[in-house]
Amino acid sequence: MSFPIQECSARRQQLMTAMGEGVAIIPTAPEVVRNRDSHYPYRFDSYFYYLTGFTEPEALLMLIAGKTPKSILFCRDKNKEREIWDGFRYGAEAAKTEFGFDETYTIDQLDVVVPKLLGNQPKLHFSLGADTQWDTKVINWLSGLREQGRMGISTPDEMADVRKLVDELRLVKTPYELGLMQRSADIAAGAHLRAMQKVKVGKMENEIEAEFLHEFYRKGAQAPAYTSIVAGGKNACTLHYNANNCLLNDGDLLLIDAGCELDGYASDITRTFPVNGQFTAAQKDIYELVLAAQVAAIDKVNPKNHWNAPHEAALQVLVQGFIDAGLCQGTVDEVLENGSYRQFYMHRTGHWLGLDVHDAGEYKNKAGDWRMLQAGNVLTVEPGCYIRPADNVPEHFWNIGIRIEDDVAVTKTGCEVLTKAAPKTVVEIEACMADVRSG
Ligand code: GLY
Ligand code: MN
Ligand code: MN
């Protein structure tokens, strides 16, 4: 992974300006044991990575704001023996020059160096409650400082959640980040196209999941951005289905929610298509409805609208469609008011996207209003419709589950759909599945 160091040092400068004064402590994520002495693949903390570009575990960033701002990294030292077993590590000396820090220390110097830097500072910017082990460490450093009160050393008067300041930065992507997110989106879109072309009646869901992993890794992504949902038939009506272990049947739809992570940045795409390459009339009716809702929602993605406008637009279209299909009764306003649409559409229409698949950042401003969309925001637009068998539902709709999800960047004048390369209309999907139909 290679982040331009200017990008990260500019972010640190921005953060220190926003802090005004005091010190920030931002640790990376711990390694997590999967079983006995085997670990899950390591994933750095997104806040730490955003500010450093540094991907090794056992690291911490400290920022000192004020007249002479300073950024300091603590990281693992070089270790010939460990590097034979586990691979390369930068070590404190190389990390300083390679990543552009003012000072670096080895992680085992933490308890000596941090209290010195923390003493006599007016404010501590730390995300209390995010990780109890770090909470304990910080509390111990502060108690140590308190004991030095008679020597004229004071503890910070104030504490603030540093993540809130970083969230505001993370919400507005730089051109560099948008470029990466486009590449992440392109890889995932290619994988969805591949899935449409590789699917066959009688294959297993996990065979199709494997096509995604193949395409993600082959194209340079480091990981799936989240556990892929590969849900045939009724499984699509389970929102977080990820067993991915069922047979794909003739006449069923296949809903796939899968995206990759490229240099830390997620893509998040859902496509729904017929296993045999051809929609039935009922499937097509619901699909066209969800697509119309998505088109209406994407149309609202621009800086003149607030966060919730796309969701509201999608709901209007879906609810009208549910009434027309006999799934809901009453007028659009009545159905919105009584919430009966939630039997078929029970989630919201999107979320911020970035380093985290459900990315950082508030959805409302301090006054409690939806925040206005802003150029550089990236969000998903993902309406759906999930119809479980029920007495109040015509049988030809039973077990149809459809979601259509794209990643959308807000521009100065409108928006850019990053994931448009993944086939989406009925015509596009059936055309790219022509070979599947002919066997
Ligand atoms: N894949 C997670 C989501 O769509 O929110
Ligand atoms: Mn999503
Ligand atoms: Mn998704």
XYZ file of C-alpha atoms and ligand atoms in Angstrom:
446
model
C 0.000 0.000 0.000
C 1.402 3.391 -0.811
C -0.175 6.638 0.233
C 1.440 9.860 -0.891
C 2.919 11.222 2.318
C 1.812 14.777 1.476
C -1.821 13.615 1.514
C -1.515 12.268 5.058
C 0.616 15.118 6.377
C -1.924 17.621 4.972
C -4.649 15.739 6.882
C -2.601 15.919 10.084
C -2.121 19.664 9.573
C -5.857 20.098 9.044
C -6.614 18.140 12.171
C -4.123 20.091 14.273
C -5.662 23.347 13.009
C -9.119 22.052 13.983
C -7.779 20.990 17.411
C -6.442 24.492 18.033
C -4.450 23.407 21.069
C -3.537 20.328 23.053
C -2.483 16.835 22.105
C -4.223 14.044 20.239
C -3.693 10.347 20.864
C -4.795 8.059 18.040
C -3.855 4.365 18.296
C -4.254 1.834 15.508
C -6.321 -1.355 15.822
C -5.090 -4.423 17.714
C -4.416 -7.758 16.038
C -7.301 -10.153 16.685
C -6.896 -13.868 17.400
C -9.038 -16.156 15.239
C -8.067 -19.378 16.956
C -5.238 -20.194 19.365
C -2.234 -18.484 17.717
C -3.783 -17.707 14.308
C -4.937 -14.181 13.697
C -7.603 -12.660 11.468
C -6.034 -10.832 8.521
C -4.840 -7.574 10.049
C -6.872 -4.413 9.382
C -5.535 -1.092 10.699
C -7.815 1.433 12.402
C -9.355 3.733 9.787
C -8.769 6.960 11.759
C -5.125 6.118 12.378
C -4.585 5.077 8.767
C -6.335 8.184 7.432
C -3.798 10.319 9.254
C -0.666 8.227 8.722
C -0.945 5.819 5.775
C 0.830 3.395 8.134
C -0.509 -0.161 8.013
C 1.456 -2.021 10.699
C -0.137 -3.106 13.989
C 1.181 -1.875 17.366
C 1.371 1.781 16.410
C 0.079 5.066 17.765
C -0.043 8.611 16.448
C 0.372 11.583 18.718
C -0.248 15.108 17.481
C 0.715 18.274 19.284
C -1.236 21.309 18.109
C -0.300 24.928 18.703
C 2.475 27.258 17.592
C 4.898 24.475 16.731
C 2.699 21.575 15.604
C 4.312 18.168 15.710
C 3.345 14.711 14.579
C 4.873 11.759 16.337
C 4.605 8.075 15.491
C 5.196 5.159 17.834
C 5.718 1.873 15.996
C 7.373 -1.530 16.259
C 11.128 -1.490 15.963
C 13.067 -3.477 13.385
C 13.464 -7.062 14.541
C 15.473 -9.501 12.444
C 14.009 -12.570 14.122
C 10.352 -11.455 13.916
C 10.793 -10.253 10.344
C 11.951 -13.759 9.342
C 8.671 -15.132 10.689
C 6.159 -12.345 10.080
C 7.615 -10.136 7.369
C 8.947 -6.637 6.910
C 8.458 -3.829 9.408
C 9.633 -0.257 8.910
C 11.054 0.410 12.353
C 11.019 3.852 13.954
C 13.913 5.315 11.985
C 12.683 4.488 8.478
C 9.053 5.285 9.375
C 10.093 8.854 10.169
C 11.477 9.564 6.714
C 9.175 7.298 4.683
C 5.992 8.697 6.252
C 7.101 12.259 7.034
C 6.739 12.405 10.817
C 8.527 14.992 12.949
C 9.543 12.373 15.504
C 9.241 8.622 15.836
C 9.740 6.283 18.776
C 9.498 2.562 19.218
C 6.222 1.369 20.710
C 7.965 0.135 23.860
C 8.860 3.765 24.661
C 5.175 4.689 24.913
C 4.907 4.738 28.712
C 7.996 6.894 29.026
C 7.432 9.385 26.212
C 3.649 9.925 26.171
C 3.319 11.207 29.770
C 6.105 13.721 29.101
C 4.278 15.038 26.052
C 0.924 15.021 27.828
C 2.040 17.081 30.824
C 1.054 20.781 30.927
C -1.125 20.462 27.816
C -4.479 22.292 27.970
C -6.545 19.679 26.170
C -6.467 15.965 25.394
C -8.107 14.838 22.144
C -8.786 11.138 22.543
C -11.674 8.854 21.674
C -12.644 7.600 25.121
C -14.791 4.464 25.003
C -13.604 3.263 21.603
C -11.244 0.649 23.069
C -11.098 -0.195 26.768
C -7.426 -1.213 26.676
C -6.414 2.210 25.353
C -8.817 3.876 27.796
C -6.966 2.161 30.649
C -3.587 3.212 29.291
C -4.637 6.832 28.960
C -6.136 6.824 32.466
C -2.884 5.416 33.821
C -0.833 8.094 32.041
C -3.104 10.775 33.472
C -2.904 9.362 37.020
C 0.874 9.247 36.716
C 0.841 12.923 35.769
C -1.451 13.814 38.665
C 1.107 12.418 41.051
C 3.600 14.925 39.674
C 1.338 17.881 40.495
C 3.638 19.196 43.203
C 6.444 19.371 40.655
C 4.332 21.864 38.700
C 3.143 19.399 36.073
C -0.540 19.641 35.250
C -3.003 17.317 33.531
C -5.151 18.588 30.622
C -8.144 20.698 31.717
C -10.343 19.388 28.937
C -10.911 16.254 26.959
C -12.598 15.982 23.543
C -13.358 13.144 21.155
C -10.730 13.439 18.432
C -12.779 11.236 16.099
C -15.441 13.915 15.737
C -12.916 16.296 14.229
C -11.516 13.615 11.914
C -15.040 12.619 10.865
C -15.573 16.069 9.388
C -12.406 15.671 7.323
C -13.223 12.121 6.255
C -16.652 13.176 5.010
C -15.141 15.246 2.198
C -12.977 13.113 -0.031
C -9.934 14.605 -1.766
C -9.339 14.040 -5.498
C -6.798 11.380 -4.498
C -9.371 9.526 -2.396
C -12.000 9.823 -5.135
C -9.522 8.312 -7.591
C -8.960 5.366 -5.274
C -12.681 4.933 -4.685
C -13.283 4.911 -8.434
C -10.706 2.137 -8.797
C -12.245 0.201 -5.926
C -15.674 0.641 -7.580
C -14.327 -0.496 -10.969
C -12.918 -3.702 -9.496
C -16.179 -4.503 -7.718
C -18.270 -3.639 -10.787
C -16.107 -6.011 -12.856
C -16.710 -8.741 -10.289
C -20.491 -8.274 -10.494
C -20.315 -8.543 -14.278
C -18.222 -11.699 -13.920
C -20.806 -13.177 -11.531
C -23.601 -12.549 -14.029
C -21.603 -14.381 -16.658
C -20.487 -17.296 -14.463
C -23.775 -18.110 -12.749
C -25.670 -21.267 -13.743
C -28.681 -23.145 -12.461
C -27.341 -25.820 -10.094
C -24.222 -23.922 -8.980
C -23.809 -23.091 -5.293
C -23.921 -19.586 -3.835
C -20.361 -19.980 -2.561
C -19.102 -20.813 -6.060
C -20.281 -17.364 -7.069
C -18.756 -15.832 -3.931
C -15.465 -17.377 -5.068
C -15.759 -15.531 -8.399
C -15.806 -12.275 -6.411
C -12.730 -13.170 -4.395
C -10.976 -14.217 -7.624
C -11.749 -10.903 -9.277
C -10.994 -8.765 -6.202
C -7.540 -10.210 -5.601
C -6.673 -10.543 -9.288
C -7.365 -6.850 -9.791
C -5.278 -5.715 -6.827
C -7.818 -5.231 -4.039
C -6.454 -6.335 -0.671
C -9.720 -7.728 0.749
C -13.478 -7.822 0.447
C -14.769 -4.633 2.123
C -17.271 -6.734 4.125
C -18.575 -10.289 4.078
C -20.204 -10.805 0.686
C -23.925 -11.548 0.610
C -24.669 -14.098 -2.118
C -28.326 -14.863 -1.656
C -30.348 -17.010 -4.030
C -34.168 -17.088 -3.978
C -35.734 -16.587 -0.554
C -32.330 -16.023 1.059
C -32.417 -12.530 -0.460
C -35.195 -11.653 2.013
C -32.729 -12.096 4.906
C -30.992 -8.724 4.899
C -27.659 -9.828 6.374
C -27.624 -13.344 4.870
C -24.049 -14.518 4.457
C -24.078 -18.297 4.881
C -23.752 -18.434 1.075
C -24.158 -22.226 1.107
C -27.328 -22.925 -0.903
C -28.014 -24.214 -4.371
C -29.036 -21.724 -7.066
C -32.356 -22.793 -8.530
C -33.996 -22.290 -11.913
C -36.459 -19.398 -11.774
C -34.881 -17.782 -8.708
C -33.258 -14.392 -8.426
C -29.755 -14.014 -7.047
C -29.019 -10.954 -4.884
C -25.321 -10.193 -4.448
C -24.059 -7.447 -2.145
C -20.284 -7.446 -2.507
C -17.518 -4.868 -2.663
C -13.787 -4.734 -2.200
C -11.236 -2.707 -0.299
C -8.458 -1.022 -2.240
C -5.719 0.714 -0.239
C -8.253 0.957 2.577
C -11.168 2.334 0.521
C -14.400 0.378 0.184
C -16.770 -0.175 -2.676
C -20.254 -1.466 -1.894
C -22.398 -2.745 -4.762
C -25.586 -4.781 -4.886
C -26.996 -6.294 -8.040
C -29.926 -8.691 -8.343
C -30.370 -10.880 -11.412
C -32.105 -14.090 -12.503
C -30.100 -17.292 -12.034
C -31.238 -18.509 -15.470
C -30.632 -15.174 -17.199
C -34.258 -14.127 -17.695
C -36.575 -12.259 -15.312
C -40.124 -13.616 -14.817
C -42.943 -11.079 -15.181
C -43.389 -10.708 -11.402
C -39.632 -10.408 -10.808
C -39.384 -7.827 -13.556
C -42.258 -5.750 -12.094
C -40.582 -5.520 -8.703
C -37.139 -5.011 -10.234
C -38.337 -2.087 -12.361
C -39.955 -0.577 -9.268
C -36.766 -0.763 -7.202
C -34.765 0.592 -10.138
C -37.176 3.528 -10.545
C -36.808 4.250 -6.816
C -33.036 4.155 -7.147
C -33.044 6.464 -10.185
C -35.279 8.930 -8.298
C -32.965 8.779 -5.282
C -29.775 9.288 -7.312
C -31.449 12.250 -8.968
C -31.557 13.922 -5.537
C -27.852 13.505 -4.885
C -26.504 17.034 -5.283
C -25.316 19.864 -3.028
C -28.726 21.562 -3.094
C -30.250 18.683 -1.111
C -29.839 17.321 2.393
C -28.797 13.803 3.354
C -32.317 12.426 3.596
C -33.638 13.706 0.247
C -32.606 10.560 -1.707
C -34.283 8.323 0.907
C -37.476 10.380 0.765
C -37.510 10.218 -3.050
C -36.981 6.446 -3.050
C -39.774 5.977 -0.524
C -42.271 7.958 -2.615
C -41.627 5.723 -5.627
C -41.579 2.455 -3.673
C -44.743 3.206 -1.732
C -46.659 4.148 -4.875
C -45.429 0.902 -6.446
C -46.423 -1.171 -3.403
C -49.937 0.316 -3.602
C -50.163 -0.328 -7.372
C -49.036 -3.938 -6.867
C -51.634 -4.514 -4.129
C -48.947 -4.927 -1.459
C -50.012 -1.862 0.550
C -53.422 -0.234 0.936
C -54.275 3.477 1.096
C -52.756 6.633 -0.319
C -48.994 7.250 -0.461
C -49.236 9.655 2.492
C -51.270 7.177 4.532
C -48.852 4.323 3.866
C -45.872 6.557 4.717
C -47.644 7.661 7.882
C -48.717 4.201 9.106
C -45.424 2.588 8.069
C -47.022 -0.488 6.454
C -44.402 -0.247 3.664
C -41.839 -1.470 6.203
C -43.109 -5.030 5.648
C -41.287 -4.831 2.295
C -38.716 -2.044 2.748
C -37.264 -1.944 6.232
C -33.886 -0.264 5.792
C -32.700 3.174 4.817
C -31.538 4.105 1.329
C -27.809 4.524 1.969
C -24.854 5.480 4.121
C -21.556 7.332 3.817
C -18.828 5.299 2.134
C -15.061 5.573 2.424
C -12.415 3.834 4.515
C -15.262 2.108 6.374
C -18.092 0.587 4.409
C -20.486 2.394 6.736
C -18.202 5.372 6.817
C -17.519 7.919 9.504
C -19.468 11.146 9.772
C -22.669 12.540 11.218
C -25.877 12.536 9.203
C -27.379 15.477 11.075
C -25.893 18.832 12.028
C -25.682 20.182 15.572
C -29.154 21.737 15.275
C -30.550 18.260 14.582
C -31.293 18.852 10.886
C -30.161 16.542 8.087
C -26.817 17.819 6.864
C -26.601 19.241 3.358
C -24.803 17.125 0.793
C -21.458 18.578 -0.182
C -19.063 18.062 -3.105
C -16.655 15.290 -2.091
C -19.185 13.319 -0.033
C -19.516 9.691 -1.140
C -22.617 7.697 -0.288
C -24.439 4.579 -1.355
C -27.914 4.612 -2.859
C -29.518 1.243 -2.191
C -33.285 0.879 -2.170
C -34.750 -2.607 -2.082
C -37.874 -4.695 -1.727
C -38.087 -7.942 0.217
C -41.310 -9.953 0.017
C -41.641 -12.826 2.466
C -44.613 -15.207 2.122
C -47.601 -13.747 3.985
C -51.386 -13.886 3.848
C -51.614 -10.298 2.659
C -49.226 -10.861 -0.268
C -50.132 -12.272 -3.718
C -48.335 -15.614 -4.093
C -46.523 -14.720 -7.326
C -44.458 -12.166 -5.360
C -43.407 -14.557 -2.577
C -39.666 -14.792 -1.865
C -38.679 -12.051 -4.260
C -35.850 -10.059 -2.688
C -34.271 -7.250 -4.682
C -31.754 -4.530 -3.835
C -29.887 -2.279 -6.250
C -26.923 -0.441 -4.756
C -24.512 2.039 -6.288
C -21.729 4.211 -4.901
C -22.244 7.880 -5.659
C -19.895 10.850 -5.280
C -21.390 14.303 -4.820
C -19.927 16.864 -7.239
C -20.268 20.677 -7.301
C -23.236 20.468 -9.640
C -24.708 17.004 -9.113
C -23.198 13.588 -8.700
C -21.088 10.899 -10.295
C -22.094 7.217 -10.058
C -18.779 5.457 -9.394
C -20.237 1.983 -9.934
C -22.022 2.535 -13.227
C -19.938 -0.147 -14.959
C -21.985 -2.874 -13.242
C -24.944 -3.816 -15.506
C -28.186 -2.573 -13.978
C -31.190 -2.307 -16.275
C -33.198 -5.415 -17.187
C -31.990 -5.063 -20.784
C -28.317 -4.718 -19.755
C -28.508 -7.666 -17.364
C -30.317 -9.993 -19.764
C -27.913 -8.994 -22.567
C -24.783 -9.796 -20.578
C -26.357 -13.085 -19.466
C -27.189 -14.248 -23.005
C -24.505 -16.949 -22.824
C -25.878 -18.181 -19.494
C -29.290 -18.667 -21.123
C -27.920 -20.504 -24.132
C -26.057 -22.845 -21.748
N -22.952 -4.057 2.286
C -23.405 -3.347 3.407
C -24.418 -2.368 3.062
O -24.898 -2.359 1.946
O -24.747 -1.524 3.844
Mn -24.387 -0.335 1.511
Mn -24.009 -3.295 0.284
